[in-house]
Amino acid sequence: IVRLWHRSRVVRVPIGLALVLSAGVVVAVGAVRAVRYAADPATFLERETTHYADIAWMNAHLDPARDRVASFYEASGYLGVPWASLNATYQTEIGANELGDPAKLRAALTRQRFTYLFGPPDAFAGLADALELVHENPASRVGGSSFFRDPRTEATAIYRIR
């Protein structure tokens, strides 16, 4: 791009415009998020963070020294309890072959000392006999998923592993 910039005046305008627009989008996103924060700081994380109400519930009810959460979701950064995603791309504790077989998954969860599962209510149907429902949210906000609209919601559940 730099070579084109120096060689031809004709391409300087489109290249410059593309750079300005790219930077403008970054500034605009930051400005929109700042306005959203300023509008109601107390609920900003709940509005903008995926499943924040469930994460807050786990932070209030689970013990970080004793409990460990296996999550169907990849983004649980505000969770104060040790956690891992149940996606083999994001962790190596439980292999893909174990994730696809309920008996192997149960053994892997025990081996890795997970005490809770977090995900959609039907995601762990194969483990139903080993789980106790401790929290259910029929309308958990998928915050930050829709920039110009209210985020969609989905049902979530937290299970204690017996």
PDB file of N, CA, C and O in Angstrom, residues 76-133:
ATOM      1  N   SER A  76     -16.021 -16.504  29.635  1.00  0.00           N
ATOM      2  CA  SER A  76     -16.474 -16.403  31.024  1.00  0.00           C
ATOM      3  C   SER A  76     -15.432 -15.654  31.841  1.00  0.00           C
ATOM      4  O   SER A  76     -15.137 -16.002  32.971  1.00  0.00           O
ATOM      5  N   GLY A  77     -14.857 -14.627  31.267  1.00  0.00           N
ATOM      6  CA  GLY A  77     -13.743 -13.915  31.875  1.00  0.00           C
ATOM      7  C   GLY A  77     -14.034 -13.285  33.223  1.00  0.00           C
ATOM      8  O   GLY A  77     -13.132 -13.148  34.040  1.00  0.00           O
ATOM      9  N   TYR A  78     -15.263 -12.883  33.487  1.00  0.00           N
ATOM     10  CA  TYR A  78     -15.583 -12.269  34.778  1.00  0.00           C
ATOM     11  C   TYR A  78     -15.883 -13.305  35.853  1.00  0.00           C
ATOM     12  O   TYR A  78     -16.135 -12.937  36.994  1.00  0.00           O
ATOM     13  N   LEU A  79     -15.851 -14.566  35.515  1.00  0.00           N
ATOM     14  CA  LEU A  79     -16.118 -15.623  36.494  1.00  0.00           C
ATOM     15  C   LEU A  79     -14.941 -15.728  37.458  1.00  0.00           C
ATOM     16  O   LEU A  79     -13.801 -15.924  37.051  1.00  0.00           O
ATOM     17  N   GLY A  80     -15.230 -15.591  38.747  1.00  0.00           N
ATOM     18  CA  GLY A  80     -14.188 -15.624  39.771  1.00  0.00           C
ATOM     19  C   GLY A  80     -13.850 -17.016  40.254  1.00  0.00           C
ATOM     20  O   GLY A  80     -12.972 -17.192  41.099  1.00  0.00           O
ATOM     21  N   VAL A  81     -14.529 -18.004  39.747  1.00  0.00           N
ATOM     22  CA  VAL A  81     -14.293 -19.398  40.094  1.00  0.00           C
ATOM     23  C   VAL A  81     -13.455 -20.011  38.971  1.00  0.00           C
ATOM     24  O   VAL A  81     -13.685 -19.688  37.794  1.00  0.00           O
ATOM     25  N   PRO A  82     -12.494 -20.874  39.276  1.00  0.00           N
ATOM     26  CA  PRO A  82     -11.741 -21.506  38.189  1.00  0.00           C
ATOM     27  C   PRO A  82     -12.700 -22.173  37.196  1.00  0.00           C
ATOM     28  O   PRO A  82     -13.666 -22.825  37.588  1.00  0.00           O
ATOM     29  N   TRP A  83     -12.415 -22.004  35.914  1.00  0.00           N
ATOM     30  CA  TRP A  83     -13.312 -22.532  34.885  1.00  0.00           C
ATOM     31  C   TRP A  83     -12.523 -22.907  33.653  1.00  0.00           C
ATOM     32  O   TRP A  83     -11.397 -22.470  33.456  1.00  0.00           O
ATOM     33  N   ALA A  84     -13.158 -23.725  32.822  1.00  0.00           N
ATOM     34  CA  ALA A  84     -12.599 -24.082  31.517  1.00  0.00           C
ATOM     35  C   ALA A  84     -13.756 -24.270  30.547  1.00  0.00           C
ATOM     36  O   ALA A  84     -14.857 -24.659  30.931  1.00  0.00           O
ATOM     37  N   SER A  85     -13.488 -23.977  29.309  1.00  0.00           N
ATOM     38  CA  SER A  85     -14.478 -24.161  28.260  1.00  0.00           C
ATOM     39  C   SER A  85     -14.541 -25.634  27.878  1.00  0.00           C
ATOM     40  O   SER A  85     -13.524 -26.322  27.855  1.00  0.00           O
ATOM     41  N   LEU A  86     -15.726 -26.095  27.551  1.00  0.00           N
ATOM     42  CA  LEU A  86     -15.880 -27.470  27.066  1.00  0.00           C
ATOM     43  C   LEU A  86     -15.734 -27.529  25.552  1.00  0.00           C
ATOM     44  O   LEU A  86     -16.360 -28.342  24.894  1.00  0.00           O
ATOM     45  N   ASN A  87     -14.910 -26.701  25.008  1.00  0.00           N
ATOM     46  CA  ASN A  87     -14.599 -26.717  23.588  1.00  0.00           C
ATOM     47  C   ASN A  87     -13.140 -27.140  23.477  1.00  0.00           C
ATOM     48  O   ASN A  87     -12.255 -26.471  24.015  1.00  0.00           O
ATOM     49  N   ALA A  88     -12.880 -28.250  22.806  1.00  0.00           N
ATOM     50  CA  ALA A  88     -11.525 -28.788  22.719  1.00  0.00           C
ATOM     51  C   ALA A  88     -10.550 -27.830  22.048  1.00  0.00           C
ATOM     52  O   ALA A  88      -9.339 -27.965  22.207  1.00  0.00           O
ATOM     53  N   THR A  89     -11.043 -26.852  21.326  1.00  0.00           N
ATOM     54  CA  THR A  89     -10.181 -25.854  20.700  1.00  0.00           C
ATOM     55  C   THR A  89      -9.566 -24.932  21.743  1.00  0.00           C
ATOM     56  O   THR A  89      -8.478 -24.420  21.556  1.00  0.00           O
ATOM     57  N   TYR A  90     -10.254 -24.721  22.866  1.00  0.00           N
ATOM     58  CA  TYR A  90      -9.826 -23.756  23.871  1.00  0.00           C
ATOM     59  C   TYR A  90      -9.158 -24.372  25.092  1.00  0.00           C
ATOM     60  O   TYR A  90      -8.692 -23.651  25.963  1.00  0.00           O
ATOM     61  N   GLN A  91      -9.143 -25.664  25.217  1.00  0.00           N
ATOM     62  CA  GLN A  91      -8.529 -26.307  26.377  1.00  0.00           C
ATOM     63  C   GLN A  91      -8.036 -27.702  25.998  1.00  0.00           C
ATOM     64  O   GLN A  91      -8.441 -28.252  24.982  1.00  0.00           O
ATOM     65  N   THR A  92      -7.154 -28.246  26.805  1.00  0.00           N
ATOM     66  CA  THR A  92      -6.606 -29.574  26.523  1.00  0.00           C
ATOM     67  C   THR A  92      -6.887 -30.575  27.637  1.00  0.00           C
ATOM     68  O   THR A  92      -6.434 -31.700  27.574  1.00  0.00           O
ATOM     69  N   GLU A  93      -7.621 -30.172  28.645  1.00  0.00           N
ATOM     70  CA  GLU A  93      -7.905 -31.050  29.776  1.00  0.00           C
ATOM     71  C   GLU A  93      -8.866 -32.177  29.417  1.00  0.00           C
ATOM     72  O   GLU A  93      -8.769 -33.269  29.950  1.00  0.00           O
ATOM     73  N   ILE A  94      -9.809 -31.875  28.548  1.00  0.00           N
ATOM     74  CA  ILE A  94     -10.800 -32.870  28.127  1.00  0.00           C
ATOM     75  C   ILE A  94     -10.753 -32.924  26.607  1.00  0.00           C
ATOM     76  O   ILE A  94     -10.987 -31.925  25.932  1.00  0.00           O
ATOM     77  N   GLY A  95     -10.460 -34.089  26.078  1.00  0.00           N
ATOM     78  CA  GLY A  95     -10.302 -34.244  24.635  1.00  0.00           C
ATOM     79  C   GLY A  95     -11.616 -34.278  23.880  1.00  0.00           C
ATOM     80  O   GLY A  95     -12.682 -34.532  24.448  1.00  0.00           O
ATOM     81  N   ALA A  96     -11.534 -34.035  22.592  1.00  0.00           N
ATOM     82  CA  ALA A  96     -12.723 -34.033  21.739  1.00  0.00           C
ATOM     83  C   ALA A  96     -13.435 -35.385  21.774  1.00  0.00           C
ATOM     84  O   ALA A  96     -14.662 -35.438  21.744  1.00  0.00           O
ATOM     85  N   ASN A  97     -12.675 -36.477  21.862  1.00  0.00           N
ATOM     86  CA  ASN A  97     -13.302 -37.804  21.917  1.00  0.00           C
ATOM     87  C   ASN A  97     -14.098 -37.996  23.211  1.00  0.00           C
ATOM     88  O   ASN A  97     -15.092 -38.708  23.235  1.00  0.00           O
ATOM     89  N   GLU A  98     -13.676 -37.329  24.290  1.00  0.00           N
ATOM     90  CA  GLU A  98     -14.407 -37.418  25.555  1.00  0.00           C
ATOM     91  C   GLU A  98     -15.653 -36.530  25.541  1.00  0.00           C
ATOM     92  O   GLU A  98     -16.666 -36.880  26.152  1.00  0.00           O
ATOM     93  N   LEU A  99     -15.572 -35.420  24.853  1.00  0.00           N
ATOM     94  CA  LEU A  99     -16.704 -34.499  24.811  1.00  0.00           C
ATOM     95  C   LEU A  99     -17.901 -35.089  24.077  1.00  0.00           C
ATOM     96  O   LEU A  99     -19.042 -34.753  24.375  1.00  0.00           O
ATOM     97  N   GLY A 100     -17.663 -35.972  23.139  1.00  0.00           N
ATOM     98  CA  GLY A 100     -18.742 -36.548  22.347  1.00  0.00           C
ATOM     99  C   GLY A 100     -19.401 -37.773  22.951  1.00  0.00           C
ATOM    100  O   GLY A 100     -20.390 -38.262  22.433  1.00  0.00           O
ATOM    101  N   ASP A 101     -18.875 -38.279  24.056  1.00  0.00           N
ATOM    102  CA  ASP A 101     -19.403 -39.493  24.685  1.00  0.00           C
ATOM    103  C   ASP A 101     -19.750 -39.190  26.138  1.00  0.00           C
ATOM    104  O   ASP A 101     -18.854 -38.892  26.938  1.00  0.00           O
ATOM    105  N   PRO A 102     -21.041 -39.253  26.529  1.00  0.00           N
ATOM    106  CA  PRO A 102     -21.430 -38.886  27.894  1.00  0.00           C
ATOM    107  C   PRO A 102     -20.679 -39.650  28.986  1.00  0.00           C
ATOM    108  O   PRO A 102     -20.289 -39.062  29.998  1.00  0.00           O
ATOM    109  N   ALA A 103     -20.431 -40.941  28.807  1.00  0.00           N
ATOM    110  CA  ALA A 103     -19.716 -41.705  29.834  1.00  0.00           C
ATOM    111  C   ALA A 103     -18.272 -41.221  29.959  1.00  0.00           C
ATOM    112  O   ALA A 103     -17.747 -41.052  31.072  1.00  0.00           O
ATOM    113  N   LYS A 104     -17.624 -40.989  28.824  1.00  0.00           N
ATOM    114  CA  LYS A 104     -16.241 -40.487  28.858  1.00  0.00           C
ATOM    115  C   LYS A 104     -16.189 -39.057  29.397  1.00  0.00           C
ATOM    116  O   LYS A 104     -15.253 -38.696  30.120  1.00  0.00           O
ATOM    117  N   LEU A 105     -17.186 -38.260  29.045  1.00  0.00           N
ATOM    118  CA  LEU A 105     -17.227 -36.888  29.545  1.00  0.00           C
ATOM    119  C   LEU A 105     -17.387 -36.891  31.060  1.00  0.00           C
ATOM    120  O   LEU A 105     -16.687 -36.147  31.760  1.00  0.00           O
ATOM    121  N   ARG A 106     -18.263 -37.727  31.573  1.00  0.00           N
ATOM    122  CA  ARG A 106     -18.459 -37.826  33.035  1.00  0.00           C
ATOM    123  C   ARG A 106     -17.158 -38.205  33.719  1.00  0.00           C
ATOM    124  O   ARG A 106     -16.761 -37.612  34.736  1.00  0.00           O
ATOM    125  N   ALA A 107     -16.437 -39.187  33.176  1.00  0.00           N
ATOM    126  CA  ALA A 107     -15.157 -39.602  33.750  1.00  0.00           C
ATOM    127  C   ALA A 107     -14.130 -38.470  33.678  1.00  0.00           C
ATOM    128  O   ALA A 107     -13.370 -38.244  34.631  1.00  0.00           O
ATOM    129  N   ALA A 108     -14.110 -37.746  32.577  1.00  0.00           N
ATOM    130  CA  ALA A 108     -13.156 -36.640  32.418  1.00  0.00           C
ATOM    131  C   ALA A 108     -13.470 -35.496  33.380  1.00  0.00           C
ATOM    132  O   ALA A 108     -12.552 -34.892  33.952  1.00  0.00           O
ATOM    133  N   LEU A 109     -14.746 -35.192  33.562  1.00  0.00           N
ATOM    134  CA  LEU A 109     -15.122 -34.135  34.502  1.00  0.00           C
ATOM    135  C   LEU A 109     -14.697 -34.494  35.924  1.00  0.00           C
ATOM    136  O   LEU A 109     -14.194 -33.646  36.666  1.00  0.00           O
ATOM    137  N   THR A 110     -14.868 -35.749  36.280  1.00  0.00           N
ATOM    138  CA  THR A 110     -14.437 -36.221  37.602  1.00  0.00           C
ATOM    139  C   THR A 110     -12.910 -36.167  37.711  1.00  0.00           C
ATOM    140  O   THR A 110     -12.367 -35.691  38.703  1.00  0.00           O
ATOM    141  N   ARG A 111     -12.229 -36.650  36.698  1.00  0.00           N
ATOM    142  CA  ARG A 111     -10.757 -36.669  36.688  1.00  0.00           C
ATOM    143  C   ARG A 111     -10.182 -35.265  36.847  1.00  0.00           C
ATOM    144  O   ARG A 111      -9.207 -35.050  37.559  1.00  0.00           O
ATOM    145  N   GLN A 112     -10.809 -34.289  36.194  1.00  0.00           N
ATOM    146  CA  GLN A 112     -10.322 -32.913  36.237  1.00  0.00           C
ATOM    147  C   GLN A 112     -10.932 -32.103  37.394  1.00  0.00           C
ATOM    148  O   GLN A 112     -10.704 -30.907  37.500  1.00  0.00           O
ATOM    149  N   ARG A 113     -11.711 -32.767  38.227  1.00  0.00           N
ATOM    150  CA  ARG A 113     -12.293 -32.181  39.435  1.00  0.00           C
ATOM    151  C   ARG A 113     -13.235 -31.003  39.177  1.00  0.00           C
ATOM    152  O   ARG A 113     -13.267 -30.032  39.927  1.00  0.00           O
ATOM    153  N   PHE A 114     -13.998 -31.086  38.084  1.00  0.00           N
ATOM    154  CA  PHE A 114     -15.035 -30.088  37.854  1.00  0.00           C
ATOM    155  C   PHE A 114     -16.195 -30.391  38.781  1.00  0.00           C
ATOM    156  O   PHE A 114     -16.566 -31.551  38.981  1.00  0.00           O
ATOM    157  N   THR A 115     -16.788 -29.355  39.357  1.00  0.00           N
ATOM    158  CA  THR A 115     -17.911 -29.533  40.274  1.00  0.00           C
ATOM    159  C   THR A 115     -19.227 -28.992  39.711  1.00  0.00           C
ATOM    160  O   THR A 115     -20.292 -29.332  40.224  1.00  0.00           O
ATOM    161  N   TYR A 116     -19.142 -28.144  38.659  1.00  0.00           N
ATOM    162  CA  TYR A 116     -20.345 -27.553  38.061  1.00  0.00           C
ATOM    163  C   TYR A 116     -20.227 -27.516  36.543  1.00  0.00           C
ATOM    164  O   TYR A 116     -19.126 -27.422  35.998  1.00  0.00           O
ATOM    165  N   LEU A 117     -21.386 -27.570  35.893  1.00  0.00           N
ATOM    166  CA  LEU A 117     -21.483 -27.396  34.444  1.00  0.00           C
ATOM    167  C   LEU A 117     -22.354 -26.173  34.177  1.00  0.00           C
ATOM    168  O   LEU A 117     -23.362 -25.965  34.862  1.00  0.00           O
ATOM    169  N   PHE A 118     -21.980 -25.407  33.167  1.00  0.00           N
ATOM    170  CA  PHE A 118     -22.717 -24.200  32.798  1.00  0.00           C
ATOM    171  C   PHE A 118     -22.935 -24.214  31.296  1.00  0.00           C
ATOM    172  O   PHE A 118     -21.987 -24.358  30.525  1.00  0.00           O
ATOM    173  N   GLY A 119     -24.199 -24.081  30.895  1.00  0.00           N
ATOM    174  CA  GLY A 119     -24.503 -24.071  29.466  1.00  0.00           C
ATOM    175  C   GLY A 119     -25.995 -24.058  29.213  1.00  0.00           C
ATOM    176  O   GLY A 119     -26.799 -23.849  30.129  1.00  0.00           O
ATOM    177  N   PRO A 120     -26.403 -24.307  27.962  1.00  0.00           N
ATOM    178  CA  PRO A 120     -27.833 -24.405  27.661  1.00  0.00           C
ATOM    179  C   PRO A 120     -28.437 -25.589  28.424  1.00  0.00           C
ATOM    180  O   PRO A 120     -27.759 -26.597  28.643  1.00  0.00           O
ATOM    181  N   PRO A 121     -29.706 -25.484  28.843  1.00  0.00           N
ATOM    182  CA  PRO A 121     -30.316 -26.541  29.636  1.00  0.00           C
ATOM    183  C   PRO A 121     -30.244 -27.936  29.008  1.00  0.00           C
ATOM    184  O   PRO A 121     -30.127 -28.931  29.713  1.00  0.00           O
ATOM    185  N   ASP A 122     -30.300 -28.014  27.675  1.00  0.00           N
ATOM    186  CA  ASP A 122     -30.307 -29.335  27.030  1.00  0.00           C
ATOM    187  C   ASP A 122     -28.921 -29.812  26.593  1.00  0.00           C
ATOM    188  O   ASP A 122     -28.784 -30.883  26.026  1.00  0.00           O
ATOM    189  N   ALA A 123     -27.880 -29.031  26.876  1.00  0.00           N
ATOM    190  CA  ALA A 123     -26.539 -29.375  26.391  1.00  0.00           C
ATOM    191  C   ALA A 123     -25.955 -30.612  27.065  1.00  0.00           C
ATOM    192  O   ALA A 123     -25.083 -31.266  26.504  1.00  0.00           O
ATOM    193  N   PHE A 124     -26.435 -30.941  28.248  1.00  0.00           N
ATOM    194  CA  PHE A 124     -25.839 -32.038  29.011  1.00  0.00           C
ATOM    195  C   PHE A 124     -26.848 -33.156  29.271  1.00  0.00           C
ATOM    196  O   PHE A 124     -26.793 -33.827  30.299  1.00  0.00           O
ATOM    197  N   ALA A 125     -27.747 -33.360  28.322  1.00  0.00           N
ATOM    198  CA  ALA A 125     -28.810 -34.360  28.487  1.00  0.00           C
ATOM    199  C   ALA A 125     -28.248 -35.759  28.762  1.00  0.00           C
ATOM    200  O   ALA A 125     -28.827 -36.517  29.538  1.00  0.00           O
ATOM    201  N   GLY A 126     -27.129 -36.097  28.163  1.00  0.00           N
ATOM    202  CA  GLY A 126     -26.533 -37.413  28.377  1.00  0.00           C
ATOM    203  C   GLY A 126     -25.986 -37.619  29.772  1.00  0.00           C
ATOM    204  O   GLY A 126     -25.675 -38.742  30.162  1.00  0.00           O
ATOM    205  N   LEU A 127     -25.878 -36.555  30.537  1.00  0.00           N
ATOM    206  CA  LEU A 127     -25.349 -36.642  31.906  1.00  0.00           C
ATOM    207  C   LEU A 127     -26.433 -36.409  32.951  1.00  0.00           C
ATOM    208  O   LEU A 127     -26.120 -36.205  34.128  1.00  0.00           O
ATOM    209  N   ALA A 128     -27.696 -36.422  32.555  1.00  0.00           N
ATOM    210  CA  ALA A 128     -28.805 -36.038  33.434  1.00  0.00           C
ATOM    211  C   ALA A 128     -28.784 -36.760  34.776  1.00  0.00           C
ATOM    212  O   ALA A 128     -29.077 -36.157  35.817  1.00  0.00           O
ATOM    213  N   ASP A 129     -28.421 -38.036  34.791  1.00  0.00           N
ATOM    214  CA  ASP A 129     -28.422 -38.791  36.050  1.00  0.00           C
ATOM    215  C   ASP A 129     -27.300 -38.365  36.996  1.00  0.00           C
ATOM    216  O   ASP A 129     -27.332 -38.677  38.178  1.00  0.00           O
ATOM    217  N   ALA A 130     -26.323 -37.627  36.511  1.00  0.00           N
ATOM    218  CA  ALA A 130     -25.185 -37.204  37.341  1.00  0.00           C
ATOM    219  C   ALA A 130     -25.248 -35.718  37.693  1.00  0.00           C
ATOM    220  O   ALA A 130     -24.320 -35.194  38.297  1.00  0.00           O
ATOM    221  N   LEU A 131     -26.351 -35.052  37.327  1.00  0.00           N
ATOM    222  CA  LEU A 131     -26.430 -33.609  37.517  1.00  0.00           C
ATOM    223  C   LEU A 131     -27.605 -33.200  38.389  1.00  0.00           C
ATOM    224  O   LEU A 131     -28.658 -33.838  38.372  1.00  0.00           O
ATOM    225  N   GLU A 132     -27.410 -32.100  39.103  1.00  0.00           N
ATOM    226  CA  GLU A 132     -28.483 -31.482  39.878  1.00  0.00           C
ATOM    227  C   GLU A 132     -28.574 -30.020  39.443  1.00  0.00           C
ATOM    228  O   GLU A 132     -27.595 -29.270  39.531  1.00  0.00           O
ATOM    229  N   LEU A 133     -29.747 -29.620  38.971  1.00  0.00           N
ATOM    230  CA  LEU A 133     -29.957 -28.246  38.541  1.00  0.00           C
ATOM    231  C   LEU A 133     -29.935 -27.334  39.771  1.00  0.00           C
ATOM    232  O   LEU A 133     -30.688 -27.548  40.711  1.00  0.00           O
TER     233      LEU A 133
END
